[in-house]
């Protein structure tokens, strides 16, 4: 099932250090209150700054589809996920715990390109080559609304309050829709290339959209006006995402992974695939590329997940640019999604599915 490298867990010492610097001996009887205080302060600190260390990146391998996995999305709670191959017009919802199929979402007339869940878990949005986005009821697997477009709909993203869903289209336009009534509310036509990927900011005020025009544009969800145009990619921007604390935007093309400061729009880190990946004899026979990237789940706000065509999926610390974990897959990964708590899901070109738990 491949191999894994990760940073070792921090060993448990004989004492507990509180956030205020006090050291208490970790006995079984006398220091229960000290432990409770420690865990309370630790939880408060984590919520404020996110996890600063990845101790484990445990990956389980699943046989998923007969051909390349096209899209995958993890449901809120990390208990279920949907996926499909690049030949499917139907998505399958699967239980993480049992591995059993829960339901199917059938209604598209052509292959599905992308899928995403709303944060409240009520909706699933899917885009397709049939020029539509469909909004589904997750519980019943029934279609709620269909949003027609002039061309192929490539990507979609929900607002964090689940009230709106945005679409990116082959016609180079981003559109914002109400999830209850299906009314179009905002129209963003500033890109010069097709829209590849979109991400809502945690405060619902902005959307970052990545395009074949080699830019990411951060624009207002209320006015449709651009705040930043992020330039510096060498090719088509394949992905973009706000970190869960809203402080940064992550993006990649085939050569570069970039980390942007959301407030200023400045690039604060670049990871080049040629500079990072070791030039082993196996990799010299083909051009090395980043295939996709996503932010790490939940409170792992200082980490990103990046897939390479050398069959590795890497975890990077964005503050240092260093690798902290990696996993070697059976085939190159072209499908990658972050969960809501600690799960990352990805699929390779042989149809295999992988679920990774971060801790």
Short mmCIF file of C-alpha atoms in Angstrom, two decimals:
data_model
loop_
_atom_site.label_atom_id
_atom_site.label_comp_id
_atom_site.label_asym_id
_atom_site.label_seq_id
_atom_site.Cartn_x
_atom_site.Cartn_y
_atom_site.Cartn_z
CA UNK A 1 0.00 0.00 0.00
CA UNK A 2 2.93 2.36 -0.43
CA UNK A 3 5.14 3.94 2.21
CA UNK A 4 4.85 6.82 4.62
CA UNK A 5 7.28 9.22 6.22
CA UNK A 6 6.23 11.55 9.00
CA UNK A 7 7.68 13.52 11.85
CA UNK A 8 7.83 11.48 15.08
CA UNK A 9 5.37 12.29 17.86
CA UNK A 10 6.56 14.32 20.79
CA UNK A 11 7.29 11.98 23.70
CA UNK A 12 5.23 12.26 26.86
CA UNK A 13 7.44 13.53 29.67
CA UNK A 14 6.97 13.08 33.42
CA UNK A 15 5.54 16.58 33.84
CA UNK A 16 2.81 18.82 32.41
CA UNK A 17 3.70 22.38 31.47
CA UNK A 18 0.83 24.84 31.73
CA UNK A 19 0.38 27.79 29.40
CA UNK A 20 1.52 30.15 32.17
CA UNK A 21 4.83 28.28 32.47
CA UNK A 22 4.02 26.35 35.65
CA UNK A 23 5.31 22.77 35.72
CA UNK A 24 3.22 20.15 37.53
CA UNK A 25 4.26 16.56 38.10
CA UNK A 26 1.90 14.23 36.23
CA UNK A 27 0.80 11.90 39.00
CA UNK A 28 -2.34 9.79 38.81
CA UNK A 29 -4.06 11.24 41.90
CA UNK A 30 -2.85 14.60 43.06
CA UNK A 31 -2.72 16.58 39.85
CA UNK A 32 -6.10 16.00 38.21
CA UNK A 33 -6.94 19.71 38.45
CA UNK A 34 -3.57 20.64 36.98
CA UNK A 35 -4.20 18.33 34.03
CA UNK A 36 -7.68 19.75 33.52
CA UNK A 37 -6.32 23.29 33.61
CA UNK A 38 -3.57 22.31 31.17
CA UNK A 39 -5.99 20.78 28.67
CA UNK A 40 -8.36 23.75 28.98
CA UNK A 41 -5.57 26.24 28.35
CA UNK A 42 -4.16 24.05 25.57
CA UNK A 43 -7.54 23.90 23.79
CA UNK A 44 -7.93 27.68 24.05
CA UNK A 45 -4.42 28.20 22.68
CA UNK A 46 -5.00 25.78 19.79
CA UNK A 47 -8.21 27.55 18.78
CA UNK A 48 -6.33 30.85 18.70
CA UNK A 49 -3.23 29.74 16.77
CA UNK A 50 -4.03 26.33 15.26
CA UNK A 51 -1.94 23.18 15.52
CA UNK A 52 1.75 23.87 15.11
CA UNK A 53 2.95 20.28 14.69
CA UNK A 54 1.92 17.25 12.65
CA UNK A 55 2.78 14.13 14.64
CA UNK A 56 1.18 11.58 12.33
CA UNK A 57 -0.18 11.32 8.78
CA UNK A 58 -1.85 7.93 8.75
CA UNK A 59 -3.10 6.82 5.32
CA UNK A 60 -5.50 4.01 4.51
CA UNK A 61 -5.84 2.72 0.95
CA UNK A 62 -9.18 1.93 -0.69
CA UNK A 63 -10.05 0.40 -4.06
CA UNK A 64 -12.39 2.97 -5.51
CA UNK A 65 -12.93 3.24 -9.27
CA UNK A 66 -11.93 1.37 -12.45
CA UNK A 67 -10.13 4.42 -13.84
CA UNK A 68 -8.73 7.81 -12.81
CA UNK A 69 -10.44 9.46 -9.84
CA UNK A 70 -11.80 12.78 -11.06
CA UNK A 71 -13.27 14.33 -7.93
CA UNK A 72 -13.60 13.68 -4.22
CA UNK A 73 -15.15 15.64 -1.36
CA UNK A 74 -15.29 15.01 2.39
CA UNK A 75 -18.53 15.66 4.31
CA UNK A 76 -18.63 17.74 7.51
CA UNK A 77 -17.67 15.58 10.47
CA UNK A 78 -15.31 13.56 8.23
CA UNK A 79 -17.69 10.59 8.45
CA UNK A 80 -18.55 10.29 4.74
CA UNK A 81 -17.14 11.22 1.36
CA UNK A 82 -18.25 11.30 -2.28
CA UNK A 83 -16.15 10.45 -5.30
CA UNK A 84 -16.36 9.61 -8.98
CA UNK A 85 -14.07 8.70 -11.86
CA UNK A 86 -13.40 10.79 -14.95
CA UNK A 87 -15.99 8.70 -16.81
CA UNK A 88 -18.84 9.00 -14.29
CA UNK A 89 -21.94 11.17 -14.31
CA UNK A 90 -22.95 9.73 -10.92
CA UNK A 91 -21.26 10.29 -7.55
CA UNK A 92 -21.18 7.70 -4.78
CA UNK A 93 -21.48 8.60 -1.09
CA UNK A 94 -19.45 6.23 1.12
CA UNK A 95 -19.23 5.78 4.89
CA UNK A 96 -15.68 6.25 6.17
CA UNK A 97 -16.24 3.86 9.09
CA UNK A 98 -17.80 0.94 7.22
CA UNK A 99 -16.52 1.59 3.71
CA UNK A 100 -20.03 0.85 2.45
CA UNK A 101 -21.96 2.81 -0.14
CA UNK A 102 -24.61 5.05 1.44
CA UNK A 103 -26.26 6.58 -1.61
CA UNK A 104 -25.77 7.78 -5.19
CA UNK A 105 -26.27 11.22 -6.71
CA UNK A 106 -27.57 10.64 -10.24
CA UNK A 107 -28.90 13.42 -12.44
CA UNK A 108 -26.12 14.85 -14.59
CA UNK A 109 -26.20 14.15 -18.31
CA UNK A 110 -22.41 14.17 -18.73
CA UNK A 111 -19.33 13.50 -16.61
CA UNK A 112 -18.95 15.21 -13.23
CA UNK A 113 -16.02 17.58 -12.80
CA UNK A 114 -16.18 18.73 -9.17
CA UNK A 115 -18.13 18.33 -5.94
CA UNK A 116 -18.26 20.06 -2.57
CA UNK A 117 -20.35 19.87 0.62
CA UNK A 118 -21.87 22.81 2.45
CA UNK A 119 -20.47 23.40 5.93
CA UNK A 120 -23.80 22.58 7.58
CA UNK A 121 -23.85 19.20 5.83
CA UNK A 122 -27.24 19.75 4.22
CA UNK A 123 -26.14 20.29 0.62
CA UNK A 124 -23.86 18.77 -1.97
CA UNK A 125 -23.03 20.81 -5.07
CA UNK A 126 -21.73 19.13 -8.23
CA UNK A 127 -20.57 20.57 -11.55
CA UNK A 128 -20.52 18.81 -14.88
CA UNK A 129 -19.68 18.95 -18.54
CA UNK A 130 -23.43 19.13 -19.16
CA UNK A 131 -23.22 22.90 -18.46
CA UNK A 132 -24.97 22.66 -15.07
CA UNK A 133 -24.36 22.74 -11.37
CA UNK A 134 -26.78 20.68 -9.31
CA UNK A 135 -27.61 21.32 -5.66
CA UNK A 136 -28.50 18.11 -3.80
CA UNK A 137 -30.09 17.22 -0.50
CA UNK A 138 -27.42 15.07 1.18
CA UNK A 139 -29.86 13.05 3.31
CA UNK A 140 -32.27 12.09 0.53
CA UNK A 141 -29.79 12.30 -2.40
CA UNK A 142 -32.51 14.19 -4.27
CA UNK A 143 -31.94 17.13 -6.58
CA UNK A 144 -33.03 20.48 -5.12
CA UNK A 145 -31.98 22.99 -7.79
CA UNK A 146 -30.25 22.97 -11.15
CA UNK A 147 -28.18 25.97 -12.22
CA UNK A 148 -27.80 26.21 -16.00
CA UNK A 149 -24.76 27.82 -17.62
CA UNK A 150 -23.78 28.67 -21.18
CA UNK A 151 -20.67 26.46 -21.05
CA UNK A 152 -19.04 23.75 -18.95
CA UNK A 153 -19.14 24.42 -15.20
CA UNK A 154 -15.72 23.55 -13.81
CA UNK A 155 -15.81 24.32 -10.08
CA UNK A 156 -17.99 25.45 -7.19
CA UNK A 157 -17.67 26.52 -3.55
CA UNK A 158 -20.09 27.18 -0.67
CA UNK A 159 -20.11 30.13 1.70
CA UNK A 160 -19.27 29.06 5.23
CA UNK A 161 -22.85 29.82 6.34
CA UNK A 162 -24.21 27.66 3.45
CA UNK A 163 -26.45 30.49 2.21
CA UNK A 164 -24.62 30.93 -1.09
CA UNK A 165 -22.80 28.79 -3.64
CA UNK A 166 -20.43 30.13 -6.30
CA UNK A 167 -19.62 28.61 -9.68
CA UNK A 168 -16.66 28.97 -12.02
CA UNK A 169 -17.33 28.42 -15.69
CA UNK A 170 -15.59 27.81 -18.99
CA UNK A 171 -16.96 31.18 -20.12
CA UNK A 172 -14.39 32.87 -17.77
CA UNK A 173 -17.10 34.11 -15.39
CA UNK A 174 -17.67 33.48 -11.68
CA UNK A 175 -21.26 33.61 -10.43
CA UNK A 176 -22.75 33.70 -6.95
CA UNK A 177 -26.12 32.04 -6.25
CA UNK A 178 -28.54 31.79 -3.36
CA UNK A 179 -28.91 28.20 -2.17
CA UNK A 180 -32.57 28.60 -1.13
CA UNK A 181 -34.06 30.30 -4.18
CA UNK A 182 -31.37 29.75 -6.81
CA UNK A 183 -31.18 33.47 -7.61
CA UNK A 184 -27.94 34.82 -9.10
CA UNK A 185 -26.66 37.65 -6.90
CA UNK A 186 -23.13 38.53 -8.06
CA UNK A 187 -21.38 38.32 -11.43
CA UNK A 188 -17.55 38.45 -11.64
CA UNK A 189 -16.22 38.61 -15.25
CA UNK A 190 -12.65 39.89 -14.65
CA UNK A 191 -10.67 36.75 -15.53
CA UNK A 192 -9.12 36.33 -18.98
CA UNK A 193 -9.16 32.54 -18.87
CA UNK A 194 -11.46 29.73 -17.79
CA UNK A 195 -12.07 29.38 -14.05
CA UNK A 196 -10.30 26.35 -12.58
CA UNK A 197 -10.91 26.57 -8.83
CA UNK A 198 -12.66 28.73 -6.21
CA UNK A 199 -12.58 29.16 -2.44
CA UNK A 200 -14.71 31.14 0.01
CA UNK A 201 -13.03 33.09 2.81
CA UNK A 202 -14.02 31.98 6.34
CA UNK A 203 -15.76 35.33 6.98
CA UNK A 204 -17.82 34.94 3.75
CA UNK A 205 -16.67 38.36 2.53
CA UNK A 206 -14.40 37.25 -0.31
CA UNK A 207 -13.89 34.54 -2.91
CA UNK A 208 -10.53 33.57 -4.35
CA UNK A 209 -10.79 32.30 -7.93
CA UNK A 210 -7.98 30.63 -9.87
CA UNK A 211 -7.84 30.74 -13.64
CA UNK A 212 -6.07 29.65 -16.79
CA UNK A 213 -4.97 33.30 -17.08
CA UNK A 214 -2.24 32.46 -14.48
CA UNK A 215 -3.80 34.64 -11.77
CA UNK A 216 -5.82 34.31 -8.58
CA UNK A 217 -8.33 37.08 -8.01
CA UNK A 218 -9.70 37.85 -4.58
CA UNK A 219 -13.07 39.58 -4.97
CA UNK A 220 -15.91 40.84 -2.80
CA UNK A 221 -18.99 38.65 -2.48
CA UNK A 222 -21.17 41.72 -1.92
CA UNK A 223 -19.94 44.03 -4.71
CA UNK A 224 -18.20 41.68 -7.16
CA UNK A 225 -15.19 44.01 -7.16
CA UNK A 226 -11.63 42.66 -7.06
CA UNK A 227 -9.54 43.43 -3.98
CA UNK A 228 -6.33 41.70 -5.11
CA UNK A 229 -4.98 40.22 -8.32
CA UNK A 230 -2.35 37.68 -7.32
CA UNK A 231 0.28 37.32 -10.04
CA UNK A 232 3.43 35.21 -10.14
CA UNK A 233 2.40 31.78 -11.35
CA UNK A 234 4.26 30.31 -14.32
CA UNK A 235 1.24 28.54 -15.82
CA UNK A 236 -2.43 27.71 -15.39
CA UNK A 237 -3.38 27.96 -11.73
CA UNK A 238 -4.69 24.51 -10.83
CA UNK A 239 -5.97 25.19 -7.31
CA UNK A 240 -6.53 27.89 -4.72
CA UNK A 241 -7.87 27.85 -1.17
CA UNK A 242 -8.13 30.07 1.89
CA UNK A 243 -6.60 28.59 5.02
CA UNK A 244 -9.21 27.96 7.70
CA UNK A 245 -8.04 30.95 9.73
CA UNK A 246 -8.50 33.18 6.67
CA UNK A 247 -4.99 34.59 6.89
CA UNK A 248 -3.50 33.02 3.76
CA UNK A 249 -4.36 31.75 0.29
CA UNK A 250 -2.69 28.63 -1.09
CA UNK A 251 -2.32 28.01 -4.83
CA UNK A 252 -0.32 25.99 -7.31
CA UNK A 253 0.52 25.58 -10.95
CA UNK A 254 2.59 22.72 -12.35
CA UNK A 255 5.90 24.29 -11.28
CA UNK A 256 5.15 26.38 -8.19
CA UNK A 257 3.20 26.20 -4.95
CA UNK A 258 2.57 29.67 -3.56
CA UNK A 259 1.42 31.02 -0.21
CA UNK A 260 -0.18 34.46 -0.25
CA UNK A 261 -1.05 36.83 2.56
CA UNK A 262 -4.81 37.40 2.23
CA UNK A 263 -4.78 40.91 3.71
CA UNK A 264 -2.09 42.41 1.47
CA UNK A 265 -2.11 39.99 -1.45
CA UNK A 266 1.67 39.57 -1.24
CA UNK A 267 3.37 36.23 -1.88
CA UNK A 268 5.15 35.09 1.29
CA UNK A 269 6.43 31.68 0.18
CA UNK A 270 7.10 29.76 -3.03
CA UNK A 271 7.91 26.05 -3.25
CA UNK A 272 9.34 24.99 -6.61
CA UNK A 273 8.85 21.38 -7.62
CA UNK A 274 12.26 21.27 -9.30
CA UNK A 275 14.04 22.68 -6.24
CA UNK A 276 12.22 20.45 -3.77
CA UNK A 277 11.87 17.00 -5.32
CA UNK A 278 15.09 14.98 -5.34
CA UNK A 279 16.28 14.10 -8.82
CA UNK A 280 16.37 10.32 -8.49
CA UNK A 281 16.93 8.17 -11.62
CA UNK A 282 13.21 7.32 -11.56
CA UNK A 283 12.18 10.96 -11.67
CA UNK A 284 14.68 12.01 -14.33
CA UNK A 285 12.74 10.11 -16.99
CA UNK A 286 9.76 12.44 -16.77
CA UNK A 287 8.98 16.07 -16.18
CA UNK A 288 8.22 16.74 -12.52
CA UNK A 289 5.06 18.70 -11.79
CA UNK A 290 2.84 19.62 -8.90
CA UNK A 291 -0.57 18.18 -9.76
CA UNK A 292 -2.76 19.70 -7.05
CA UNK A 293 -2.75 21.26 -3.57
CA UNK A 294 -5.16 21.94 -0.75
CA UNK A 295 -5.09 23.39 2.75
CA UNK A 296 -4.82 20.98 5.66
CA UNK A 297 -8.08 20.27 7.53
CA UNK A 298 -9.48 21.83 10.68
CA UNK A 299 -7.01 23.57 12.97
CA UNK A 300 -3.96 22.50 10.98
CA UNK A 301 -3.88 26.01 9.52
CA UNK A 302 -0.10 26.15 9.14
CA UNK A 303 0.08 23.14 6.83
CA UNK A 304 -0.75 22.34 3.22
CA UNK A 305 -1.10 19.12 1.24
CA UNK A 306 0.56 18.96 -2.18
CA UNK A 307 0.53 16.14 -4.75
CA UNK A 308 3.31 15.54 -7.27
CA UNK A 309 3.38 13.40 -10.40
CA UNK A 310 6.20 11.37 -8.80
CA UNK A 311 3.36 9.60 -6.90
CA UNK A 312 4.09 11.32 -3.58
CA UNK A 313 1.62 13.37 -1.57
CA UNK A 314 3.48 15.81 0.70
CA UNK A 315 2.57 17.74 3.84
CA UNK A 316 4.38 21.09 4.07
CA UNK A 317 4.73 23.56 6.91
CA UNK A 318 3.94 26.86 5.21
CA UNK A 319 5.85 28.89 7.80
CA UNK A 320 9.11 27.11 6.98
CA UNK A 321 8.45 25.59 3.56
CA UNK A 322 9.71 22.25 4.90
CA UNK A 323 8.20 18.81 4.35
CA UNK A 324 6.80 17.27 7.54
CA UNK A 325 5.23 14.10 6.10
CA UNK A 326 4.70 12.29 2.81
CA UNK A 327 2.96 9.25 1.35
CA UNK A 328 3.88 7.22 -1.75
CA UNK A 329 0.82 6.23 -3.78
CA UNK A 330 0.25 3.51 -6.37
CA UNK A 331 -0.10 6.12 -9.13
CA UNK A 332 0.05 9.92 -9.49
CA UNK A 333 -2.65 11.82 -7.60
CA UNK A 334 -4.80 14.30 -9.53
CA UNK A 335 -7.66 14.57 -7.05
CA UNK A 336 -7.29 16.03 -3.56
CA UNK A 337 -9.69 17.31 -0.89
CA UNK A 338 -9.44 18.49 2.70
CA UNK A 339 -11.95 17.47 5.35
CA UNK A 340 -13.34 19.49 8.23
CA UNK A 341 -11.57 17.97 11.26
CA UNK A 342 -8.42 15.98 10.50
CA UNK A 343 -9.04 14.07 7.26
CA UNK A 344 -7.54 14.47 3.80
CA UNK A 345 -8.87 12.44 0.86
CA UNK A 346 -7.18 11.86 -2.49
CA UNK A 347 -7.46 9.66 -5.53
CA UNK A 348 -4.94 8.49 -8.11
CA UNK A 349 -4.94 7.84 -11.85
CA UNK A 350 -5.44 4.08 -11.29
CA UNK A 351 -8.74 4.69 -9.46
CA UNK A 352 -7.41 4.08 -5.93
CA UNK A 353 -8.80 6.13 -3.05
CA UNK A 354 -6.80 7.18 0.00
CA UNK A 355 -7.98 8.60 3.33
CA UNK A 356 -5.38 10.24 5.57
CA UNK A 357 -5.85 11.25 9.19
CA UNK A 358 -3.66 14.01 10.58
CA UNK A 359 -2.79 14.26 14.25
#
